[in-house]
Tab-separated table of N, CA and C in Angstrom:
chain	number	residue	atom	x	y	z
A	1	MET	N	244.492	-126.367	129.260
A	1	MET	CA	244.684	-127.698	128.131
A	1	MET	C	245.089	-128.877	129.092
A	2	LYS	N	243.896	-129.757	129.168
A	2	LYS	CA	243.972	-131.034	130.009
A	2	LYS	C	244.707	-131.932	129.472
A	3	LYS	N	245.869	-132.308	130.220
A	3	LYS	CA	247.402	-133.018	130.193
A	3	LYS	C	247.114	-134.354	130.594
A	4	LEU	N	246.875	-135.411	129.640
A	4	LEU	CA	246.635	-136.925	129.699
A	4	LEU	C	247.868	-137.713	129.718
A	5	ASP	N	247.743	-138.367	130.845
A	5	ASP	CA	248.577	-139.647	131.023
A	5	ASP	C	249.171	-140.461	130.465
A	6	ASP	N	249.480	-141.466	130.619
A	6	ASP	CA	250.051	-142.478	129.642
A	6	ASP	C	248.889	-143.280	128.953
A	7	ARG	N	248.533	-143.972	130.045
A	7	ARG	CA	246.927	-144.646	129.863
A	7	ARG	C	246.403	-144.006	128.813
A	8	GLU	N	245.557	-142.716	128.938
A	8	GLU	CA	245.019	-142.098	127.828
A	8	GLU	C	245.497	-141.788	126.870
A	9	LEU	N	247.187	-141.399	126.675
A	9	LEU	CA	247.086	-141.513	125.235
A	9	LEU	C	247.388	-142.652	124.619
A	10	LEU	N	247.637	-143.896	125.243
A	10	LEU	CA	247.673	-145.327	124.616
A	10	LEU	C	246.258	-145.327	123.691
A	11	LEU	N	244.934	-144.793	124.272
A	11	LEU	CA	243.871	-145.029	123.953
A	11	LEU	C	243.334	-144.244	122.296
A	12	ILE	N	244.298	-142.749	122.098
A	12	ILE	CA	244.566	-142.264	121.071
A	12	ILE	C	244.219	-142.985	119.729
A	13	GLU	N	242.941	-142.683	118.793
A	13	GLU	CA	243.147	-143.322	117.481
A	13	GLU	C	243.122	-142.157	116.806
A	14	GLY	N	243.724	-142.419	115.162
A	14	GLY	CA	244.350	-141.717	114.137
A	14	GLY	C	244.756	-141.976	112.853
A	15	GLY	N	244.840	-141.342	112.304
A	15	GLY	CA	245.026	-141.968	110.941
A	15	GLY	C	244.293	-142.244	109.855
A	16	LYS	N	243.166	-141.704	109.976
A	16	LYS	CA	241.916	-141.792	108.985
A	16	LYS	C	242.164	-140.994	107.903
A	17	ILE	N	241.353	-141.490	106.706
A	17	ILE	CA	241.995	-141.385	105.170
A	17	ILE	C	241.145	-140.095	105.466
A	18	SER	N	241.748	-138.917	104.758
A	18	SER	CA	241.052	-137.545	104.448
A	18	SER	C	240.739	-137.540	103.112
A	19	ALA	N	240.211	-136.537	103.356
A	19	ALA	CA	239.587	-135.907	101.735
A	19	ALA	C	241.241	-135.316	100.738
A	20	ALA	N	242.185	-134.824	101.829
A	20	ALA	CA	243.455	-134.592	101.145
A	20	ALA	C	244.062	-135.515	100.562
A	21	LEU	N	244.257	-136.630	101.243
A	21	LEU	CA	244.732	-137.877	100.524
A	21	LEU	C	243.935	-138.530	99.767
A	22	ILE	N	242.873	-138.204	99.318
A	22	ILE	CA	242.012	-138.986	98.819
A	22	ILE	C	241.956	-138.269	97.134
A	23	ASN	N	242.321	-136.721	97.822
A	23	ASN	CA	242.431	-136.019	96.212
A	23	ASN	C	244.016	-136.048	95.657
A	24	SER	N	245.185	-136.329	96.610
A	24	SER	CA	246.061	-136.280	96.040
A	24	SER	C	246.331	-137.555	95.167
A	25	LEU	N	245.624	-138.477	95.602
A	25	LEU	CA	245.966	-139.934	94.598
A	25	LEU	C	245.251	-139.841	93.483
A	26	LEU	N	244.167	-139.217	93.469
A	26	LEU	CA	243.473	-139.138	92.417
A	26	LEU	C	244.095	-138.380	91.310
A	27	ARG	N	244.682	-137.213	91.711
A	27	ARG	CA	245.457	-136.468	90.979
A	27	ARG	C	246.807	-137.108	90.514
A	28	GLY	N	247.358	-138.028	91.517
A	28	GLY	CA	248.489	-139.154	90.897
A	28	GLY	C	247.950	-139.656	89.745
A	29	ALA	N	246.850	-140.717	89.711
A	29	ALA	CA	246.669	-141.741	88.756
A	29	ALA	C	246.169	-140.712	87.813
A	30	SER	N	245.432	-139.242	87.656
A	30	SER	CA	245.478	-138.856	86.596
A	30	SER	C	246.750	-138.236	85.674
A	31	LEU	N	247.663	-137.903	86.565
A	31	LEU	CA	249.277	-137.863	85.862
A	31	LEU	C	249.637	-138.841	85.508
A	32	ILE	N	249.605	-140.419	85.812
A	32	ILE	CA	249.980	-141.116	85.292
A	32	ILE	C	249.346	-141.494	83.786
A	33	LEU	N	248.028	-141.264	83.985
A	33	LEU	CA	247.226	-142.009	82.529
A	33	LEU	C	247.705	-140.575	81.574
A	34	ASP	N	247.725	-139.280	81.997
A	34	ASP	CA	248.084	-138.420	80.865
A	34	ASP	C	249.081	-138.681	80.545
A	35	LEU	N	250.560	-139.143	81.211
A	35	LEU	CA	251.497	-139.610	80.957
A	35	LEU	C	251.758	-140.527	80.018
A	36	GLY	N	250.651	-141.398	80.097
A	36	GLY	CA	250.732	-142.598	79.119
A	36	GLY	C	250.043	-142.141	78.186
A	37	ARG	N	249.156	-141.448	78.046
A	37	ARG	CA	248.669	-141.353	76.499
A	37	ARG	C	249.502	-140.051	75.854
A	38	SER	N	250.103	-139.441	76.313
A	38	SER	CA	251.089	-138.966	75.441
A	38	SER	C	252.068	-139.922	74.972
A	39	LEU	N	252.999	-140.600	75.312
A	39	LEU	CA	253.904	-141.514	75.339
A	39	LEU	C	253.253	-142.089	74.356
A	40	GLY	N	252.193	-142.947	74.544
A	40	GLY	CA	251.246	-143.809	73.595
A	40	GLY	C	251.514	-142.805	72.075
A	41	THR	N	251.077	-141.628	72.046
A	41	THR	CA	250.774	-140.760	70.846
A	41	THR	C	251.995	-140.457	70.594
A	42	ALA	N	253.151	-140.115	71.018
A	42	ALA	CA	254.524	-140.146	70.713
A	42	ALA	C	254.945	-141.459	69.891
A	43	ILE	N	254.953	-142.512	70.631
A	43	ILE	CA	255.132	-143.511	69.222
A	43	ILE	C	254.243	-144.105	68.546
A	44	ARG	N	253.442	-143.571	68.548
A	44	ARG	CA	252.331	-144.093	67.017
A	44	ARG	C	252.996	-142.971	65.941
A	45	ARG	N	252.663	-142.006	66.727
A	45	ARG	CA	253.576	-140.670	65.839
A	45	ARG	C	254.744	-140.915	65.013
A	46	ILE	N	255.871	-141.725	65.884
A	46	ILE	CA	257.173	-141.851	65.550
A	46	ILE	C	257.300	-143.080	64.570
A	47	THR	N	256.155	-144.141	64.864
A	47	THR	CA	256.317	-145.365	64.157
A	47	THR	C	255.544	-144.937	62.600
A	48	SER	N	254.332	-144.394	62.648
A	48	SER	CA	253.595	-143.946	61.374
A	48	SER	C	254.162	-142.859	60.593
A	49	LYS	N	255.104	-142.316	60.834
A	49	LYS	CA	256.097	-141.246	60.425
A	49	LYS	C	255.335	-139.906	60.138
A	50	LYS	N	254.121	-139.901	60.820
A	50	LYS	CA	253.125	-138.873	60.740
A	50	LYS	C	253.458	-137.431	61.546
A	51	THR	N	254.487	-136.732	61.352
A	51	THR	CA	254.774	-135.895	62.112
A	51	THR	C	254.536	-134.468	61.642
A	52	CYS	N	254.387	-133.335	62.235
A	52	CYS	CA	253.912	-132.051	61.595
A	52	CYS	C	255.339	-131.874	61.685
A	53	SER	N	255.796	-130.815	60.672
A	53	SER	CA	257.043	-130.238	60.716
A	53	SER	C	256.580	-128.373	60.401
A	54	LEU	N	257.884	-127.955	60.966
A	54	LEU	CA	257.356	-126.458	60.925
A	54	LEU	C	258.196	-125.811	60.374
């Protein structure tokens, strides 16, 4: 393995957006949307007094 000197280390670029990062962001957005739908449905059922009883 080649050892890099200080000048070569400064030229290293990184931090590109990866597919895993995009995937996790999309899953997070999907989770927030699902939570919003569930909360909206719960509020609508409570205000309209239409709940199913067992």
